[in-house]
Tab-separated table of C-alpha atoms and ligand atoms in Angstrom:
chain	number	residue	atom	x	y	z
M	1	UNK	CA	-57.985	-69.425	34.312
M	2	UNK	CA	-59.214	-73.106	34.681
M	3	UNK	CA	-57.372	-74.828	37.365
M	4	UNK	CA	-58.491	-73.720	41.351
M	5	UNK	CA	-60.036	-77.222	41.698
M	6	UNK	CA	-57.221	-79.266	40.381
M	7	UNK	CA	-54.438	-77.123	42.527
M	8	UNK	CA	-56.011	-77.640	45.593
M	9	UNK	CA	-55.565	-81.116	45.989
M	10	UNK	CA	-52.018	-80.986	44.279
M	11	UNK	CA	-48.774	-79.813	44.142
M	12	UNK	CA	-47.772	-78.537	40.920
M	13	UNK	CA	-50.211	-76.520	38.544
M	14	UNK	CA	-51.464	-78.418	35.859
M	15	UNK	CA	-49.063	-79.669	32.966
M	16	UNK	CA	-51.338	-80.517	29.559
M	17	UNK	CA	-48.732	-82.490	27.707
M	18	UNK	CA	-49.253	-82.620	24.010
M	19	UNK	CA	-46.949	-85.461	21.769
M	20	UNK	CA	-46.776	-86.247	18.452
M	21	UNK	CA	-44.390	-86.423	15.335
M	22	UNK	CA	-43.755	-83.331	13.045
M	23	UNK	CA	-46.210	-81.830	11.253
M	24	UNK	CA	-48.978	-83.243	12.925
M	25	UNK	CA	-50.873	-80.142	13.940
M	26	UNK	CA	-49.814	-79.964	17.655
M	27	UNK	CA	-48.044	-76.649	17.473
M	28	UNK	CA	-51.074	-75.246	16.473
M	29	UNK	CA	-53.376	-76.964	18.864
M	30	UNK	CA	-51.364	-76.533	21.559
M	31	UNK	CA	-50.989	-72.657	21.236
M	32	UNK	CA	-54.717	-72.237	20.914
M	33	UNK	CA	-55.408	-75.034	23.908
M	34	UNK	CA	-53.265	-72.626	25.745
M	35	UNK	CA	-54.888	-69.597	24.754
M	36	UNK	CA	-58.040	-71.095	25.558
M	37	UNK	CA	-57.045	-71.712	29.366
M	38	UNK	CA	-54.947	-69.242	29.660
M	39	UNK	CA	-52.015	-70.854	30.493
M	40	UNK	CA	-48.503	-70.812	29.081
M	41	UNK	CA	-47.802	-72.296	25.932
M	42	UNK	CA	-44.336	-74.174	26.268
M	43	UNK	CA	-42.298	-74.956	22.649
M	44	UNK	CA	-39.488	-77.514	23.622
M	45	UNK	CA	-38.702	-78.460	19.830
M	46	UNK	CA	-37.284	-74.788	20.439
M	47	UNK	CA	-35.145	-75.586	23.097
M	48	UNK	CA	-33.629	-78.707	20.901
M	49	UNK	CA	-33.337	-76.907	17.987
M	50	UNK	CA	-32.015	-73.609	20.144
M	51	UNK	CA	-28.965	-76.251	20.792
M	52	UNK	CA	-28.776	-77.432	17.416
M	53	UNK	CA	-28.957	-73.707	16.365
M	54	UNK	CA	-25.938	-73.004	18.747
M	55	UNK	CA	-23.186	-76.071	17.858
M	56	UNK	CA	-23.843	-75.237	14.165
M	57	UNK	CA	-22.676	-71.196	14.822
M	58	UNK	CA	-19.605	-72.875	16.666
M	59	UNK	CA	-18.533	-75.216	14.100
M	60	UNK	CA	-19.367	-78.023	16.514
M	61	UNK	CA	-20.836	-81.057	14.342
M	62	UNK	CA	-23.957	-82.744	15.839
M	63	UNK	CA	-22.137	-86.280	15.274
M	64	UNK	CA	-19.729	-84.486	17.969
M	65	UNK	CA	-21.027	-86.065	21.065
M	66	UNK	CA	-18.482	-85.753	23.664
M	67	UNK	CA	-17.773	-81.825	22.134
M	68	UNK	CA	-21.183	-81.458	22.400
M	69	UNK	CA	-21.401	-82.891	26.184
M	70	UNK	CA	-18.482	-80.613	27.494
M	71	UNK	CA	-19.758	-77.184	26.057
M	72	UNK	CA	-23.320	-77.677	27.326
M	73	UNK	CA	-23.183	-76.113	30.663
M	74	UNK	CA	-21.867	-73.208	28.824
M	75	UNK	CA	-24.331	-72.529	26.199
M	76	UNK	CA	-25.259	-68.892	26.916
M	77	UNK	CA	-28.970	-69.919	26.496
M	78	UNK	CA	-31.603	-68.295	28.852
M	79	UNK	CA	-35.250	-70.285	28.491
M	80	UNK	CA	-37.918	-67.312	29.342
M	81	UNK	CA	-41.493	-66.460	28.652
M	82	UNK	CA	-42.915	-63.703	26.529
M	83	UNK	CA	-46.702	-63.248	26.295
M	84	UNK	CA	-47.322	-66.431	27.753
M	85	UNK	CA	-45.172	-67.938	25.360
M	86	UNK	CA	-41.468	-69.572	26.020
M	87	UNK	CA	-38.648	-67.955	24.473
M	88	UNK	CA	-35.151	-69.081	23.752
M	89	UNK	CA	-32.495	-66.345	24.200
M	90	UNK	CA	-28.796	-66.922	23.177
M	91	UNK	CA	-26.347	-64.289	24.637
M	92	UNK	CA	-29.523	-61.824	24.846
M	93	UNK	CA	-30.524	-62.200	21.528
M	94	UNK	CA	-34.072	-63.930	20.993
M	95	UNK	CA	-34.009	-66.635	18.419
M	96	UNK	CA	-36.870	-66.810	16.357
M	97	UNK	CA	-36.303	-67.796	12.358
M	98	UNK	CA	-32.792	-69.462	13.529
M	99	UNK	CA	-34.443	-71.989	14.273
M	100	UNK	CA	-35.819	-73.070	11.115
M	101	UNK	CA	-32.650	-72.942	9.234
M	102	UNK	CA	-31.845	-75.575	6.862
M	103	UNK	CA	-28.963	-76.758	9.329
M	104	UNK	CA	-30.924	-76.658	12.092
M	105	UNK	CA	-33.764	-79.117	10.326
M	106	UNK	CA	-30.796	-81.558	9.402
M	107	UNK	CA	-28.804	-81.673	13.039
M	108	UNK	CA	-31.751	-81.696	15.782
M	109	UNK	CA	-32.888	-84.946	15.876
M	110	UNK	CA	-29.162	-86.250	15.966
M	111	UNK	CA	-28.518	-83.417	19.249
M	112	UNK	CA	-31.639	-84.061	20.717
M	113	UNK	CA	-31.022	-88.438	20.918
M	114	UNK	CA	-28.027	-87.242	23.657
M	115	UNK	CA	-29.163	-88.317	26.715
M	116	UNK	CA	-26.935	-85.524	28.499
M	117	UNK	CA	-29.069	-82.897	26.405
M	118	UNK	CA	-32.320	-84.226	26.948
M	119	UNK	CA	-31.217	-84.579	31.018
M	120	UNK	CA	-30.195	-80.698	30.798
M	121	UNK	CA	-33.278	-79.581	28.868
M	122	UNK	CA	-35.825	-81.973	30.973
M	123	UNK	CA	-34.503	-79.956	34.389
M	124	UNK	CA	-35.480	-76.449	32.367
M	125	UNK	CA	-38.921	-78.031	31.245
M	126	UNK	CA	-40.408	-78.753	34.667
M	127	UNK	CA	-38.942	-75.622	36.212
M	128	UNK	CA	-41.775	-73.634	33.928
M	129	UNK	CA	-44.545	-76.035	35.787
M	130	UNK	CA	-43.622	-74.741	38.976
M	131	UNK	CA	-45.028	-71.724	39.723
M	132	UNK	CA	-47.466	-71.835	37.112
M	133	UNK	CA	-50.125	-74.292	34.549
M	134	UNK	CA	-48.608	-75.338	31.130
M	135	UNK	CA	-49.500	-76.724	27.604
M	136	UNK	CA	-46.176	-78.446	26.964
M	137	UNK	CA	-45.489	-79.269	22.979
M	138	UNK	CA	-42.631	-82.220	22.528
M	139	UNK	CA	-42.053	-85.999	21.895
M	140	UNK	CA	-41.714	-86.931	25.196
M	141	UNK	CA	-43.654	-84.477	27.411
M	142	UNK	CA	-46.246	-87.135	28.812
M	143	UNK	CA	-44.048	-90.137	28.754
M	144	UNK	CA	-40.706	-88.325	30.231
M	145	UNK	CA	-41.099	-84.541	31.317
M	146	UNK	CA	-44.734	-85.131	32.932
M	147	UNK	CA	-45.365	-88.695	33.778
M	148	UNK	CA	-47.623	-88.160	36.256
M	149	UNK	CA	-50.019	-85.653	34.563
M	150	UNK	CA	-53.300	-87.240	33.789
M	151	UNK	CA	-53.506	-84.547	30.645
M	152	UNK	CA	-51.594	-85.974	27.850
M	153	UNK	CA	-52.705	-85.998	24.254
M	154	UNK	CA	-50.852	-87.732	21.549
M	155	UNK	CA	-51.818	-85.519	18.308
M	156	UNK	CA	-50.807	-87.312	14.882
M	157	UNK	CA	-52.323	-87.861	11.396
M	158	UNK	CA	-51.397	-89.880	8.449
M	159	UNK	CA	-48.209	-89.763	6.885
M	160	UNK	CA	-49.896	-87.909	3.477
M	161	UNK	CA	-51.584	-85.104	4.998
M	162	UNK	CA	-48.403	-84.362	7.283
M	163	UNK	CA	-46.617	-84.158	3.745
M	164	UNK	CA	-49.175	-81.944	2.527
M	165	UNK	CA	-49.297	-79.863	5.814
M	166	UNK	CA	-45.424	-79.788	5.576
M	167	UNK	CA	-45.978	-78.262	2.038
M	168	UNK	CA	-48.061	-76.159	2.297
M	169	UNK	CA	-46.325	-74.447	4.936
M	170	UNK	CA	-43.887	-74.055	2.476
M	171	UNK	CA	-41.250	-76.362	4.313
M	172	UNK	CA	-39.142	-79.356	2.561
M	173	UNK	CA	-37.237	-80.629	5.241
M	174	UNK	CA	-37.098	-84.235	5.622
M	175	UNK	CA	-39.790	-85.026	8.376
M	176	UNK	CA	-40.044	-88.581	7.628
M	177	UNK	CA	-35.830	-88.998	8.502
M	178	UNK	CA	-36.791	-86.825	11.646
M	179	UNK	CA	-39.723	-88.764	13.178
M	180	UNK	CA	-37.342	-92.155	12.202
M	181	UNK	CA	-34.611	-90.885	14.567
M	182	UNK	CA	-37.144	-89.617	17.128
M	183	UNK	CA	-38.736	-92.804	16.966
M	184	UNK	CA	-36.076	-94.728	17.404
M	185	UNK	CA	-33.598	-93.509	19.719
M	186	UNK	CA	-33.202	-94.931	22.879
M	187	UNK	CA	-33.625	-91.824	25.211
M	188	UNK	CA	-37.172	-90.579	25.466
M	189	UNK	CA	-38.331	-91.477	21.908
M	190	UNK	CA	-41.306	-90.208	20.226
M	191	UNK	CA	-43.763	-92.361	21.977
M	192	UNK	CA	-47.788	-92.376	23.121
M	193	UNK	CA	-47.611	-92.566	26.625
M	194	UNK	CA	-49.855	-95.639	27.393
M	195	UNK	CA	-52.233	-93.387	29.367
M	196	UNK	CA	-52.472	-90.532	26.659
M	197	UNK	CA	-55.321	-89.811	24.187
M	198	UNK	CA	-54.494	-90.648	20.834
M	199	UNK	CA	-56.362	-87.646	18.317
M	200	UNK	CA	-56.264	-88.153	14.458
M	201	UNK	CA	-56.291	-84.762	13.369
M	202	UNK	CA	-55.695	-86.531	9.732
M	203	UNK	CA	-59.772	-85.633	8.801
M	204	UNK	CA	-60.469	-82.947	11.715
M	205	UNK	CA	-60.180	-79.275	11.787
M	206	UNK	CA	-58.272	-77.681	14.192
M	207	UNK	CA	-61.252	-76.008	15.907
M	208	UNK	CA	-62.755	-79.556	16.300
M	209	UNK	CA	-59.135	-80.829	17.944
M	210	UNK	CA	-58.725	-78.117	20.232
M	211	UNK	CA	-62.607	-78.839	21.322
M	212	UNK	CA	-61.766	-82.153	21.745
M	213	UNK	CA	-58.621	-81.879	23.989
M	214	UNK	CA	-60.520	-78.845	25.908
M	215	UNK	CA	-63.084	-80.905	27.117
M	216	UNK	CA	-61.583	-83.346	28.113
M	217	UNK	CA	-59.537	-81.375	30.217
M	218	UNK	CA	-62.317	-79.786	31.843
M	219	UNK	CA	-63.995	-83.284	32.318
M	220	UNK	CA	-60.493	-84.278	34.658
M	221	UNK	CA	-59.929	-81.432	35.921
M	222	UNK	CA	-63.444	-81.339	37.713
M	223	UNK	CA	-62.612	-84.459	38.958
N	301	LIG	O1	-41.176	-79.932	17.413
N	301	LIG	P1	-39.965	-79.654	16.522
N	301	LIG	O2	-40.107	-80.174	15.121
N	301	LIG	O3	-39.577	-78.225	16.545
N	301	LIG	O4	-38.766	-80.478	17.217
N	301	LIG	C1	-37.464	-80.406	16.727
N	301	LIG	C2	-36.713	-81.679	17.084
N	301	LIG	O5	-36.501	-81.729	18.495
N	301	LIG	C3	-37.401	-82.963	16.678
N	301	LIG	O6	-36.617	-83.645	15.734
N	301	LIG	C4	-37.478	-83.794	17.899
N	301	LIG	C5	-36.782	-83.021	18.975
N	301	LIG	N1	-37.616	-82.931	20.176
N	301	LIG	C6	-37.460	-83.905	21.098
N	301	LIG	O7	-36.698	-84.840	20.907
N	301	LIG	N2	-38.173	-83.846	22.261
N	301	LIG	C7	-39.031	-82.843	22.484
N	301	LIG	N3	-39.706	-82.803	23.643
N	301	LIG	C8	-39.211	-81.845	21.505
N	301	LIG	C9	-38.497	-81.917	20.333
């Protein structure tokens, strides 16, 4: 595992915070950047949509702010790790194609522009960074979660080949109404942290991404 040199002079393990809208590849380049280095691959669009997931089995409509704000200290939701991967438990039962659902699609972005649920989730998000190194996938992970990392990759690509990687992943939700609201709320929007690398992955593959981000990882952390 890469990381002795960077520890010793710091507190926390290292946090490699990955950004970008939907469908721009960074799922998949963050899982393999984590595989790569051995560290644990964090999902927060899971956590969001885990939420999202949860109001919709309770009848509790995502325009439903202050219902929403009251019964979020009692969501029974436990945030673990399997195989260095997070996992998102509701009452003990793992969530896994939930969180795909058609509903779930059309409510996140609304749940996840609450300020109180980004506050709760944010809290969960560092706690996995400190015992342990992290490739954290999000919106917001180098401009909010980690601000101080000096790992943080902003992963995008243009608007047609996210439709065609949509696709061909056999999805049809609306990404382009998703990235709008992530864009545009005022909490943590979807934003390039002014100190991230920006990576096209419109005409890359995702060998030469990961590559890409690797290095220069290993460049900083030898630092
Ligand atoms: O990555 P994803 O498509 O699974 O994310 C689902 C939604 O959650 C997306 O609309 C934006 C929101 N999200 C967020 O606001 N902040 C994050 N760190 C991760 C996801």
């Amino acid at each position: 595992m890469l990381c002795d040199s960077y520890t010793a002079h710091r507190m926390n393990p290292p946090a490699i915070a990955i950004d970008g809208p939907a469908a721009s590849g960074k799922s998949t380049v963050a899982k393999l950047v984590a595989r790569q280095l051995e560290y644990t691959f964090i999902n927060t669009g899971a956590m969001y949509r885990a939420i999202a997931w949860y109001l919709a089995q309770q009848g509790i409509s995502a325009e439903d702010t202050d219902a929403i704000i009251t019964v979020l200290p009692d969501i029974p939701l436990q945030f673990g790790k399997e195989d260095s991967t997070s996992t998102v438990l509701c009452g003990g039962r793992k969530l896994t194609t939930e969180l795909t659902q058609p509903v779930v699609n059309d409510s996140v972005s609304v749940i996840a522009a609450i300020p109180e649920v980004r506050a709760f989730l944010l809290q969960k998000q560092r706690e996995y960074n400190k015992n342990e190194p992290v490739v954290m996938e999000g919106r917001d992970i180098g401009s909010v979660v980690f601000p101080d990392t000096p790992f943080k990759y902003f992963v995008t690509a243009s608007p047609e080949v996210r439709a065609a990687r949509r696709a061909a992943q056999g999805l049809t939700d609306s990404i382009d109404e998703r990235d709008k609201n992530d864009r545009s709320r005022s909490c943590a929007p979807l934003t390039q942290a002014p100190d991230a690398l920006l990576v096209d992955t419109s005409n890359m593959t995702i060998d030469q991404v990961v590559q890409l981000i690797i290095s220069d990882i290993r460049i900083k952390l030898a630092k």
